[in-house]
mmCIF file of C-alpha atoms in Angstrom:
data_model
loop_
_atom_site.group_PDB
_atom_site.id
_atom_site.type_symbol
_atom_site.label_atom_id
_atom_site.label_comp_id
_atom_site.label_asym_id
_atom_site.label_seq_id
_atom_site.Cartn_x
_atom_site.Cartn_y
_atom_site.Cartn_z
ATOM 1 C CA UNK R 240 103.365 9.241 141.225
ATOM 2 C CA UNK R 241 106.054 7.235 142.367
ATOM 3 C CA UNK R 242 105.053 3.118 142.271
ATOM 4 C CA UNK R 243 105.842 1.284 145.254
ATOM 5 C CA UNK R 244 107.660 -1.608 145.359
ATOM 6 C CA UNK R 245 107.518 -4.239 148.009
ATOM 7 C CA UNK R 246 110.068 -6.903 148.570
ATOM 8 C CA UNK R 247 110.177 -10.532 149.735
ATOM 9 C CA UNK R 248 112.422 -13.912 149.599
ATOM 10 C CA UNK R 249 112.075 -16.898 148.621
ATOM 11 C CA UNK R 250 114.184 -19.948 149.548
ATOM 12 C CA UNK R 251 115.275 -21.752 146.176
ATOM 13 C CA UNK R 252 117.587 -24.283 148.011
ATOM 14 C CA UNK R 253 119.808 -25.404 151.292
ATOM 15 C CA UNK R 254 123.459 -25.731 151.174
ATOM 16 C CA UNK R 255 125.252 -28.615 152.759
ATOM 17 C CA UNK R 256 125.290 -26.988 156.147
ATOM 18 C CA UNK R 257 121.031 -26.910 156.106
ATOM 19 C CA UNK R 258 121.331 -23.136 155.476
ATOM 20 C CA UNK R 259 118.846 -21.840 153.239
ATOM 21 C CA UNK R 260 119.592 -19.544 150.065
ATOM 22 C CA UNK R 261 117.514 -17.129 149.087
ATOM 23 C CA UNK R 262 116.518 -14.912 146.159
ATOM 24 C CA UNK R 263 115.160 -11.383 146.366
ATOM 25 C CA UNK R 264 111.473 -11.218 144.647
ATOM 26 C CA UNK R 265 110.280 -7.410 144.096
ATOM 27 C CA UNK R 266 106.690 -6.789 143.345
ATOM 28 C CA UNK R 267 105.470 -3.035 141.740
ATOM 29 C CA UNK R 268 101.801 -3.257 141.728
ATOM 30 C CA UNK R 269 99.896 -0.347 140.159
ATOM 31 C CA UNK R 270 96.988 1.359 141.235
ATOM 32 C CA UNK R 271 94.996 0.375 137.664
ATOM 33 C CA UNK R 272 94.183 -3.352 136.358
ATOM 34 C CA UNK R 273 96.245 -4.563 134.219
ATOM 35 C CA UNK R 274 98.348 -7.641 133.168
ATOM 36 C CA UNK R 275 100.894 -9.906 135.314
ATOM 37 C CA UNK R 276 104.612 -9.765 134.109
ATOM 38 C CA UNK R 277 107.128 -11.933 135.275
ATOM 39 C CA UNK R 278 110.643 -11.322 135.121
ATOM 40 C CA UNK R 279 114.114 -13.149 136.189
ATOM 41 C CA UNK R 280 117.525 -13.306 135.516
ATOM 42 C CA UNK R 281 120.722 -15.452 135.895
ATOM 43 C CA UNK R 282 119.528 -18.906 135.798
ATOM 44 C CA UNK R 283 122.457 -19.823 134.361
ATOM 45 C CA UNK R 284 125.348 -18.373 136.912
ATOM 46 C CA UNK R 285 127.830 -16.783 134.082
ATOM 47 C CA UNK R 286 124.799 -14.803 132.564
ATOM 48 C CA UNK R 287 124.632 -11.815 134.885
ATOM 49 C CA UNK R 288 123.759 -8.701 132.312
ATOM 50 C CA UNK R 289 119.978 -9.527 132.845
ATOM 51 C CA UNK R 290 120.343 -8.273 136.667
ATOM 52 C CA UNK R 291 121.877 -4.572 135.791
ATOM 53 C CA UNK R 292 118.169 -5.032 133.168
ATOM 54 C CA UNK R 293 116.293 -5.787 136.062
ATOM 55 C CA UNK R 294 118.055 -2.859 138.368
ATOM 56 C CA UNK R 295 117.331 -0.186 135.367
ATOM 57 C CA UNK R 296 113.693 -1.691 135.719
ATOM 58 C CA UNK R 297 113.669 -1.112 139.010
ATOM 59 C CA UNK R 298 114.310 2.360 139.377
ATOM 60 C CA UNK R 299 112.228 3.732 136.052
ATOM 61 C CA UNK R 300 109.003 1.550 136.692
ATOM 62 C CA UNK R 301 109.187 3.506 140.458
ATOM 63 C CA UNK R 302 107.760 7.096 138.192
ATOM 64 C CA UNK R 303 105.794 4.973 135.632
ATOM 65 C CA UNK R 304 101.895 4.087 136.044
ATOM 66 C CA UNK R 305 102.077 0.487 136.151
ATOM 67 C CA UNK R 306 98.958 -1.316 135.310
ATOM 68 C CA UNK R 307 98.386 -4.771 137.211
ATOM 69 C CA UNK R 308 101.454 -6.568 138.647
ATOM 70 C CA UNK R 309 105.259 -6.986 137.560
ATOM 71 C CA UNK R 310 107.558 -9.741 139.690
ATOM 72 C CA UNK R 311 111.193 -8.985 138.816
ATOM 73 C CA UNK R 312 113.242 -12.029 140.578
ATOM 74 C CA UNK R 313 116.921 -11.071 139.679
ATOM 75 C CA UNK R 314 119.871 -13.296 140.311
ATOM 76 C CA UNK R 315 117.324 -16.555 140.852
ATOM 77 C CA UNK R 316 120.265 -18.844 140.734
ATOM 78 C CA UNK R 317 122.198 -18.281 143.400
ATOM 79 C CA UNK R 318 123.561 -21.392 143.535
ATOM 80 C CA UNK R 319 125.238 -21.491 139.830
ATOM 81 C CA UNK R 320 126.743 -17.856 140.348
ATOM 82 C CA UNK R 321 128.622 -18.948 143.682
ATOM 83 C CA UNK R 322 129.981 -22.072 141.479
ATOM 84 C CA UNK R 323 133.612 -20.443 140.211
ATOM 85 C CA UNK R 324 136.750 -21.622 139.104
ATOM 86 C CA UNK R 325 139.663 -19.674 139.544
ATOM 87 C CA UNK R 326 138.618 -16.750 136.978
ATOM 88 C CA UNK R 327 134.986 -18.326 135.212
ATOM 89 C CA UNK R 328 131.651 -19.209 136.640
ATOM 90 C CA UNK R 329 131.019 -22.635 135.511
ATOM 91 C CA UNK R 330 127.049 -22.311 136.659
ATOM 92 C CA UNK R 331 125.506 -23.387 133.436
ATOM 93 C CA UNK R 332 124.878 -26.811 135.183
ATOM 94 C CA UNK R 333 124.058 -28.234 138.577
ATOM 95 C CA UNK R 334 127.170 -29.711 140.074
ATOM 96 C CA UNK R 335 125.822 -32.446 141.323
ATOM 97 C CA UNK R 336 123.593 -33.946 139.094
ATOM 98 C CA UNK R 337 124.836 -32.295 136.014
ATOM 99 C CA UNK R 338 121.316 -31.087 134.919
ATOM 100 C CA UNK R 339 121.294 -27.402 132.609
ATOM 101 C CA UNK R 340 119.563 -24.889 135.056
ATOM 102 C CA UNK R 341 117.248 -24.279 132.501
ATOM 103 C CA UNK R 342 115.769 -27.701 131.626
ATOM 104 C CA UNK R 343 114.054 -28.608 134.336
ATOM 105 C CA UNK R 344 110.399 -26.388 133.914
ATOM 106 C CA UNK R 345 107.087 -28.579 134.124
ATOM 107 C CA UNK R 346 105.198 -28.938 131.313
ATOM 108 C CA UNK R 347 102.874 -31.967 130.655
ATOM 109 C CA UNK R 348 100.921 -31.866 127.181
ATOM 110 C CA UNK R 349 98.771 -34.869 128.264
ATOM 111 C CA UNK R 350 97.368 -32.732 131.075
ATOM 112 C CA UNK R 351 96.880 -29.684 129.089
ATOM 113 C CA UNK R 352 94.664 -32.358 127.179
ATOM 114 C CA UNK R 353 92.489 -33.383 129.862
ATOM 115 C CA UNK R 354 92.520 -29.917 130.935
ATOM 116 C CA UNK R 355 90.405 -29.349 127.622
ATOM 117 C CA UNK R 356 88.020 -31.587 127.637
ATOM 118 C CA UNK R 357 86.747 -30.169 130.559
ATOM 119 C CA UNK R 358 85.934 -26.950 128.824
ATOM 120 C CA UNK R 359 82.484 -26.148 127.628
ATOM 121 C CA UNK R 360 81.741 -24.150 124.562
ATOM 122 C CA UNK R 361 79.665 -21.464 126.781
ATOM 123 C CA UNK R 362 82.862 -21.217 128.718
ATOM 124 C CA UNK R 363 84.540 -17.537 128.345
ATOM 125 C CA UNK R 364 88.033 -17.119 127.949
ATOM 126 C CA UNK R 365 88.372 -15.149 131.071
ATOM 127 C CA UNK R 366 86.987 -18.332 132.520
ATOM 128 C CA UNK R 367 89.221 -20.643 131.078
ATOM 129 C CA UNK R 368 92.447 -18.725 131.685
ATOM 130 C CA UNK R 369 91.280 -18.224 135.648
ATOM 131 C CA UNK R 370 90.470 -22.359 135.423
ATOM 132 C CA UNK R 371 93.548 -22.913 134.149
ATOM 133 C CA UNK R 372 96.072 -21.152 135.744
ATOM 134 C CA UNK R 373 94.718 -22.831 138.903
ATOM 135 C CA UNK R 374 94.924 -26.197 137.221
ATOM 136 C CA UNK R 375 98.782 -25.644 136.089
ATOM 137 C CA UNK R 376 99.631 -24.302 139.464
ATOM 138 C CA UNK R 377 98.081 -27.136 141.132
ATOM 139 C CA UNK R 378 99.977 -29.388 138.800
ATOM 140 C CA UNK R 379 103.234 -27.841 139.401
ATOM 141 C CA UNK R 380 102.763 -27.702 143.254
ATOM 142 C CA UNK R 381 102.137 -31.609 142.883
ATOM 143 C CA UNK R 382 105.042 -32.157 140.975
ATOM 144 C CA UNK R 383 107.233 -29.946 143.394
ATOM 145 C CA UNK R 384 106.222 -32.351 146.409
ATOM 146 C CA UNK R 385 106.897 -35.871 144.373
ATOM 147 C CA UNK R 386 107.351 -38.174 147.316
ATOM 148 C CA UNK R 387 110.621 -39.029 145.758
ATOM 149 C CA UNK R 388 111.947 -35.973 145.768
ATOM 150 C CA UNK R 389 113.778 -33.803 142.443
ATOM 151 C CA UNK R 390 117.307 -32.772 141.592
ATOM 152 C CA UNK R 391 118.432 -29.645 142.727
ATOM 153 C CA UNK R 392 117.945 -27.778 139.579
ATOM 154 C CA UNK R 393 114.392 -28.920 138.909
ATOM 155 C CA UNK R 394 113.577 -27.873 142.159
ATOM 156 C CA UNK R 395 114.747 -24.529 142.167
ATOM 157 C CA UNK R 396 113.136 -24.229 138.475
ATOM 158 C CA UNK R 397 109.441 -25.725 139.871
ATOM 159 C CA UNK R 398 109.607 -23.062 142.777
ATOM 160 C CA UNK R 399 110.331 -19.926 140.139
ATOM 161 C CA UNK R 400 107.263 -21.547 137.769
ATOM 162 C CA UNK R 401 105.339 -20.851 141.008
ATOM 163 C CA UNK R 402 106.544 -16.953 140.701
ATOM 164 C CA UNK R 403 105.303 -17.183 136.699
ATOM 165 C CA UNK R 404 102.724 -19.758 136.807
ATOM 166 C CA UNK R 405 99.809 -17.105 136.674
ATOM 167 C CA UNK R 406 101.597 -14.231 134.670
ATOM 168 C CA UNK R 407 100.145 -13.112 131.116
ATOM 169 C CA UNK R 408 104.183 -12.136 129.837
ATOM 170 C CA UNK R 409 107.232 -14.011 131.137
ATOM 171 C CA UNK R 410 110.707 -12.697 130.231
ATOM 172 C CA UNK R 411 113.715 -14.597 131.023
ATOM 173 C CA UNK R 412 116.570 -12.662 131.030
ATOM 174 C CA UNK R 413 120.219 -14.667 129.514
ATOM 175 C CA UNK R 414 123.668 -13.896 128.131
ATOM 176 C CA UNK R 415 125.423 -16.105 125.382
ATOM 177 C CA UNK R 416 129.009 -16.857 125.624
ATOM 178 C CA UNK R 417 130.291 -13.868 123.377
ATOM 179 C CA UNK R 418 127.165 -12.874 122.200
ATOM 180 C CA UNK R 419 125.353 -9.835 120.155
ATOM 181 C CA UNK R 420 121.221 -9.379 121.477
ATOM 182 C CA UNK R 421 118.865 -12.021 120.105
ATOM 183 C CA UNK R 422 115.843 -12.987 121.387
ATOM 184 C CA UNK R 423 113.434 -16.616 121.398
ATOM 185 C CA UNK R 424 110.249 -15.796 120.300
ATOM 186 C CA UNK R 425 107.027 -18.334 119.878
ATOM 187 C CA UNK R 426 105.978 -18.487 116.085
ATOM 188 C CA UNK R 427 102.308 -17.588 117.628
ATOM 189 C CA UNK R 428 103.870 -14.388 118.950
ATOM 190 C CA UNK R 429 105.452 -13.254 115.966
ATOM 191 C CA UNK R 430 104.284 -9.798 115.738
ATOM 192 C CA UNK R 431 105.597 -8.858 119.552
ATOM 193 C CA UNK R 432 109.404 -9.184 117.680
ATOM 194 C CA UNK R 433 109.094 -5.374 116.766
ATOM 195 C CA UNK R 434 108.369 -4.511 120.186
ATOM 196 C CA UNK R 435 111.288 -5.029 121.481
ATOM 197 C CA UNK R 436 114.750 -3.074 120.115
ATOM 198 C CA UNK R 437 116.602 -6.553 119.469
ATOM 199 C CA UNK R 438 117.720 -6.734 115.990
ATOM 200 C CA UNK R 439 118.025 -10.847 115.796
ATOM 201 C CA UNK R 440 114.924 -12.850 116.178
ATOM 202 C CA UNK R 441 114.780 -16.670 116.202
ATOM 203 C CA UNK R 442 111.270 -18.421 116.129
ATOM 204 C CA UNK R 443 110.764 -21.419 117.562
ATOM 205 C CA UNK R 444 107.770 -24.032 117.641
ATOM 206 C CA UNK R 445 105.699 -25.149 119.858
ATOM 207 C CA UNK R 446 108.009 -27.688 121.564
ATOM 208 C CA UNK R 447 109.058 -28.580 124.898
ATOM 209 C CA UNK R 448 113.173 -28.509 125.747
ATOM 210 C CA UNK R 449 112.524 -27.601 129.515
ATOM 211 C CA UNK R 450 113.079 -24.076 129.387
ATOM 212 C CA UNK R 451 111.006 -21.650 131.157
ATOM 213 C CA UNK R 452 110.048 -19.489 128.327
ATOM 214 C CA UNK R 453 108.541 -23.515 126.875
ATOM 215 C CA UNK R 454 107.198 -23.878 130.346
ATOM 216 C CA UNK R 455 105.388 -20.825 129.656
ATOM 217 C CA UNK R 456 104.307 -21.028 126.138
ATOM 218 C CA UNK R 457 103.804 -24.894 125.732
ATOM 219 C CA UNK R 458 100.873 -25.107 127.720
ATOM 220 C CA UNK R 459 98.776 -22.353 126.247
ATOM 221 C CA UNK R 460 99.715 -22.559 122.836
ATOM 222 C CA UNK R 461 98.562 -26.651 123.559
ATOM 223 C CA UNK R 462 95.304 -25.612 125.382
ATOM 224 C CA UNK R 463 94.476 -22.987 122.330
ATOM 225 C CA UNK R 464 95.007 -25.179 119.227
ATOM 226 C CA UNK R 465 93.329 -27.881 121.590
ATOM 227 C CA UNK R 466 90.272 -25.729 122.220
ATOM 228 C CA UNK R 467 90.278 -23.770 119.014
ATOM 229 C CA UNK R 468 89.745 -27.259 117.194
ATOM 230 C CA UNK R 469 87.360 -28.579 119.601
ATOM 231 C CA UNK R 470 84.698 -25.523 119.535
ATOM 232 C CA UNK R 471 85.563 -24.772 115.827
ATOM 233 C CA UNK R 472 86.673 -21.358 116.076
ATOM 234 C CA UNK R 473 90.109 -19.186 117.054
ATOM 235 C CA UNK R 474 90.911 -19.191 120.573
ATOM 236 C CA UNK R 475 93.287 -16.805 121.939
ATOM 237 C CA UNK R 476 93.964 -16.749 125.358
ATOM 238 C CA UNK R 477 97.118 -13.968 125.203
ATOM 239 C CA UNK R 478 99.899 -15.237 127.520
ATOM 240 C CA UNK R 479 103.484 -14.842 125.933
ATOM 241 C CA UNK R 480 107.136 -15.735 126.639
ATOM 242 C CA UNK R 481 109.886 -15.111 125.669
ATOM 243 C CA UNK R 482 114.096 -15.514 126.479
ATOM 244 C CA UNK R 483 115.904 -12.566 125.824
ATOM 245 C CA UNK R 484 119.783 -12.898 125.009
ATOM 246 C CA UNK R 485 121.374 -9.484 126.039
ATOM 247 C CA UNK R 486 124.834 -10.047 124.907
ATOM 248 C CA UNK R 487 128.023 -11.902 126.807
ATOM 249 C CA UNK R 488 128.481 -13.643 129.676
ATOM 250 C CA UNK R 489 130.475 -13.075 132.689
ATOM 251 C CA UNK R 490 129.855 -9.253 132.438
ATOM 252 C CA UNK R 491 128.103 -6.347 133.201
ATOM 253 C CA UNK R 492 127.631 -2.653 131.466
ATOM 254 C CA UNK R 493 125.592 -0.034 133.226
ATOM 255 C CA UNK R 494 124.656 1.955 130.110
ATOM 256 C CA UNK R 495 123.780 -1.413 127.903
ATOM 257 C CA UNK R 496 121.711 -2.667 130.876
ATOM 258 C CA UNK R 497 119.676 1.007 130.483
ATOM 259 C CA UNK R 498 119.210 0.351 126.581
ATOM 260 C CA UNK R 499 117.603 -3.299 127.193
ATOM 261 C CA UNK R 500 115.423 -1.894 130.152
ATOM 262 C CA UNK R 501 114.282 0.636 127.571
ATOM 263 C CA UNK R 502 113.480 -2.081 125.489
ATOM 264 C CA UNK R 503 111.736 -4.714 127.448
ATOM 265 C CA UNK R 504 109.503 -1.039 128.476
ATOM 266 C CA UNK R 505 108.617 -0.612 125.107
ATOM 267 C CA UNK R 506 106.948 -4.207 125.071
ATOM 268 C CA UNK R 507 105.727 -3.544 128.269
ATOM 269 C CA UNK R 508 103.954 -0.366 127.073
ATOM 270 C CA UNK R 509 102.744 -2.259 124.249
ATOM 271 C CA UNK R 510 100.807 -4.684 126.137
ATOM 272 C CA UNK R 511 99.429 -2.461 128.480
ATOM 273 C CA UNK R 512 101.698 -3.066 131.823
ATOM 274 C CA UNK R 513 102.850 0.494 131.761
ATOM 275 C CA UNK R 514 100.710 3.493 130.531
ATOM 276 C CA UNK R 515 101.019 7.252 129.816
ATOM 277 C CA UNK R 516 104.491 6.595 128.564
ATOM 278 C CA UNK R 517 106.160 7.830 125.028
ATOM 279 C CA UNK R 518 108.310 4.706 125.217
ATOM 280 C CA UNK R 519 108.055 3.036 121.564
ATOM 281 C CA UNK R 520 110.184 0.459 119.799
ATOM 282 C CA UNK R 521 112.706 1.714 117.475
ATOM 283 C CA UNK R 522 113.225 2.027 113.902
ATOM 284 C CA UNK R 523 115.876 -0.524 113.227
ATOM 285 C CA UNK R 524 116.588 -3.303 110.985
ATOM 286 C CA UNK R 525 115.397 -6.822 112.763
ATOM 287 C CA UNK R 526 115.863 -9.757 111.525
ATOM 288 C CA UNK R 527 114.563 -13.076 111.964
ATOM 289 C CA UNK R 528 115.118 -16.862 111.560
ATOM 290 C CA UNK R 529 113.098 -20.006 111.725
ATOM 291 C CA UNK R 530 114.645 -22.276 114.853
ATOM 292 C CA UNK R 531 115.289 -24.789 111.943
ATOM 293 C CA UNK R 532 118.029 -22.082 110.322
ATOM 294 C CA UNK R 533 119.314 -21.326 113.618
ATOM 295 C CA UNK R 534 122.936 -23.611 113.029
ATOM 296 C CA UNK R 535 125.540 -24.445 114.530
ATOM 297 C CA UNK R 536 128.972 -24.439 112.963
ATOM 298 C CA UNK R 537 131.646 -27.371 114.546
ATOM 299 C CA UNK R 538 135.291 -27.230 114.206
ATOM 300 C CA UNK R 539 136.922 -30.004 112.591
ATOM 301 C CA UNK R 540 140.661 -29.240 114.255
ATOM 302 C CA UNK R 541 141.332 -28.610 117.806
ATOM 303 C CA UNK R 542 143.857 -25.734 118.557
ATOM 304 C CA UNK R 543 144.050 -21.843 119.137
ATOM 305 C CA UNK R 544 141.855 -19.747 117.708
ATOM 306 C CA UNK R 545 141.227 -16.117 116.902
ATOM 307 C CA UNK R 546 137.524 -15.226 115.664
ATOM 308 C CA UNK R 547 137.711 -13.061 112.881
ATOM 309 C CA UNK R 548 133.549 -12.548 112.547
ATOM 310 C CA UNK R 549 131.991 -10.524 114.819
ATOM 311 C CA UNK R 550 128.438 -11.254 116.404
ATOM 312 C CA UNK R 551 125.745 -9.679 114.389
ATOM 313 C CA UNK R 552 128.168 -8.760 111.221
ATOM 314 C CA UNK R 553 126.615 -10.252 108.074
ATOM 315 C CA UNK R 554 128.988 -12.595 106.116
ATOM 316 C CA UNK R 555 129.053 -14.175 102.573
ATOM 317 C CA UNK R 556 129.823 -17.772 101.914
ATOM 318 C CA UNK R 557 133.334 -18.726 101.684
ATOM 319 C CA UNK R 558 134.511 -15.500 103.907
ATOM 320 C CA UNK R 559 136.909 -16.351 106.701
ATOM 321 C CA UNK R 560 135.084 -16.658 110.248
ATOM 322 C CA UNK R 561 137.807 -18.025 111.841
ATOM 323 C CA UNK R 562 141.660 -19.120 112.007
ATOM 324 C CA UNK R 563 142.780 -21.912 113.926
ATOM 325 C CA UNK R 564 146.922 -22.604 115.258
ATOM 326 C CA UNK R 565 147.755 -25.830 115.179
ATOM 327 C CA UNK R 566 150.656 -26.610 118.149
ATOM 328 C CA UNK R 567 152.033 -29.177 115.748
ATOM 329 C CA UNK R 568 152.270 -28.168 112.693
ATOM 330 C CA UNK R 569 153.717 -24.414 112.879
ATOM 331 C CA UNK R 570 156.744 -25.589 110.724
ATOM 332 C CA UNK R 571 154.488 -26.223 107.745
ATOM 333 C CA UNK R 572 151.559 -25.276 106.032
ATOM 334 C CA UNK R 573 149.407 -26.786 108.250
ATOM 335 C CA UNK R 574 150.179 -24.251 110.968
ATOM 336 C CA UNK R 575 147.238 -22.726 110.701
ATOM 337 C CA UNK R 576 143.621 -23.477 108.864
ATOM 338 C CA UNK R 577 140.954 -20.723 107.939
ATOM 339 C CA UNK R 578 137.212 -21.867 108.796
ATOM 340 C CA UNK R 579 135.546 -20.342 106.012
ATOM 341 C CA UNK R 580 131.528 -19.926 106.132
ATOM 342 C CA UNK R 581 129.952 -22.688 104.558
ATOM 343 C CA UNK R 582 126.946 -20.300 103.456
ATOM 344 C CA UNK R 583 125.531 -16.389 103.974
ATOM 345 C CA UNK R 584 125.170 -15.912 107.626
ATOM 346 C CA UNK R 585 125.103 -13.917 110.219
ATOM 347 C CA UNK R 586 127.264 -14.744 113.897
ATOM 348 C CA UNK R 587 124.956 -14.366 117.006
ATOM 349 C CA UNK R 588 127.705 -15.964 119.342
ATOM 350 C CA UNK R 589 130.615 -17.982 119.531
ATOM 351 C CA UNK R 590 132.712 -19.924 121.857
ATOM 352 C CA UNK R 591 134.344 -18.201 124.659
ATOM 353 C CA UNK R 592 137.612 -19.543 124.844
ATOM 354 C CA UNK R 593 140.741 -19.333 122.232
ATOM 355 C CA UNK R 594 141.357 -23.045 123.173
ATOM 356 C CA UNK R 595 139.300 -25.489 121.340
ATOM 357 C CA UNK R 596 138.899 -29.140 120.990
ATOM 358 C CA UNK R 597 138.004 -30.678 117.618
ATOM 359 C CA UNK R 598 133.889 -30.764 117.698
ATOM 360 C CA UNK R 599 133.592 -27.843 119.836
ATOM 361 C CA UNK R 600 130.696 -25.813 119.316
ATOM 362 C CA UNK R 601 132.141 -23.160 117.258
ATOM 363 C CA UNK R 602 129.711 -20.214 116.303
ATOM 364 C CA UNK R 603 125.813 -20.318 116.602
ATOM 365 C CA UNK R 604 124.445 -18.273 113.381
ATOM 366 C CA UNK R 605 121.369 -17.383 111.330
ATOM 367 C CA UNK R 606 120.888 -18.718 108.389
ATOM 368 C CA UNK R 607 118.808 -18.337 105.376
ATOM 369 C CA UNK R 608 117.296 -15.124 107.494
ATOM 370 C CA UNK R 609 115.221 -12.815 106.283
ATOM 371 C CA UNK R 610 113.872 -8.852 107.187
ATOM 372 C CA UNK R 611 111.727 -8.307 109.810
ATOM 373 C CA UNK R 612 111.634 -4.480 109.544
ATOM 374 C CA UNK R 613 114.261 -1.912 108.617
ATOM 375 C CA UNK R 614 115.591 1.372 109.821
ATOM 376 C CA UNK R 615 112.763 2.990 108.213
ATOM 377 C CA UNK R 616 109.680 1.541 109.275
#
């Protein structure tokens, strides 16, 4: 049975001539109950991968039996990927205000707190997460119409929280600079790392940056431990998010998009958005880091560079990870210094550009990581 799929607009924002811009927002509602997924890509301009993702979606979930609801908003930026110069999209912040695109989610713990104290003890957890979504929507709809007003980017952020503000699984869909797949996942969430096929795994507390996957998260990981200390007993309430990293910026492969659709699926299937499917994660080695491990490595020199390790290749302390020319010094030995790794790591990404100014944010890498599963399992 083929799934239909109905499709809307919103408007995000108006450009200096009053027009408004507008994102597409595709709904595939199945004929069985079932969870709420929410899905978007491209909040950051340069990171446009997540969209070929979200067009693979599209066209398998139309012969799948979808359970519930899925919202699949691709490209919700539109602003950042229209900002270029000459050969790069510089949309990772708003022009105007110079906010990230991705920092400017609601989330307000004190609220989540008063939000618990109305709870009763006889009160069911269907009850509290219908009570609640209601609350947090009517909290973000408030903060949306501040009489002040908001920046550009925390509007456009409030009005895709609307989108997600009553889905059980929110993915957001990103690119590093040069990148290999990682993905953020919530340390209450752990075990939903081997559903998806992304070997690197980060997990990350329960703290607010202003990220939508922390939008998500925050709240009902808050309201939980809240409740689950108040009524003396575990409270799970079973709404997840996450921010998957699918590799570089600034482009796009057809055949690595159909390998990530495949595995955001397999989650899917997992949790019960997608039935009668043999869709399953895969036996591979995945392997995980607290947020804490997750370093960054700085260059002490400015100058050319060529990056010798390779996201996702596993390197012992004191091997090379990179070589920097210095304009100079090429008629001495100081032409040119090795950056050797100051521990065992593993590259997830590093910077995009062979120029670099001293302090520039060199690699981003695991650390003291350890083995989630292996190719066996």
């Amino acid at each position: 049975m083929m799934s239909l799929i109905e499709k809307d607009y919103i408007v995000v924002a108006q450009n200096a001539s009053g027009r408004n811009m507008h994102v597409p927002v595709y709904r595939i509602r199945g004929n069985r109950p079932g969870p709420k997924v929410y899905i978007q890509s491209s909040i950051h301009g340069a990171e446009v991968q997540g969209n070929v993702v979200i067009y693979h979606l599209l066209q398998r979930l139309k012969s799948l039996a979808v359970c519930g609801e899925i919202v699949l908003v691709p490209n919700c930026n539109p602003v950042g990927t229209n900002i270029k110069a000459g050969e790069y999209t510089l949309g990772r912040f708003d022009p105007v205000n110079g906010t990230n695109w991705n920092r400017g989610y609601y989330y307000d713990e004190n609220a989540v707190h008063a939000f618990a104290d109305t709870v009763s003890p006889h009160t069911s957890d269907a009850e509290i997460r219908t009570r609640f979504r209601a609350f947090w929507a009517q909290a973000i709809a408030d903060k949306l119409a501040s009489p002040w007003g908001l920046g550009l980017a925390q509007q456009l952020n409030l009005k895709l929280q609307q989108l997600a503000v009553d889905a059980d699984y929110v993915l957001d869909l990103h690119n590093g600079p040069v990148s290999t797949r990682h993905i953020y996942i919530p340390e209450y969430a752990r075990d939903s790392a081997k559903l998806f096929n992304i070997p690197h795994c980060i997990f990350i507390p329960n703290v607010f940056a202003g990220a939508l996957d922390e939008a998500t998260f925050c709240p009902w990981w808050t309201l939980q431990d809240a409740l689950s200390k108040k009524f003396s007993r575990e409270i799970k309430l079973g709404v997840e998010a996450f921010t998957l990293e699918m590799g570089s910026q600034e482009v796009i492969d057809f055949a690595e998009g159909d390998v990530d659709a495949t595995s955001i699926l397999s989650y899917l299937t997992a949790k019960g958005a997608i039935q009668d499917t043999h869709i399953r994660p895969a036996q591979m080695i995945r392997r995980g880091v607290a947020l804490k491990n997750y370093k960054t490595l700085y260059t002490q020199w400015g100058g050319m560079v060529e990056y010798l390790a390779r996201p996702g290749e596993q390197i012992s302390a004191g091997e090379p990870l990179a070589r920097v020319l210095n304009i100079d010094e090429l008629d001495n030995d100081r032409g040119s210094e090795v950056v050797p790794a100051p521990c065992d790591l593993i590259p997830i990404l590093h910077f995009p550009s062979a120029s670099v100014l001293s302090g520039t944010q060199l690699y981003k890498v695991f650390t003291e990581y350890f083995t989630i599963t292996t190719d066996t399992e």
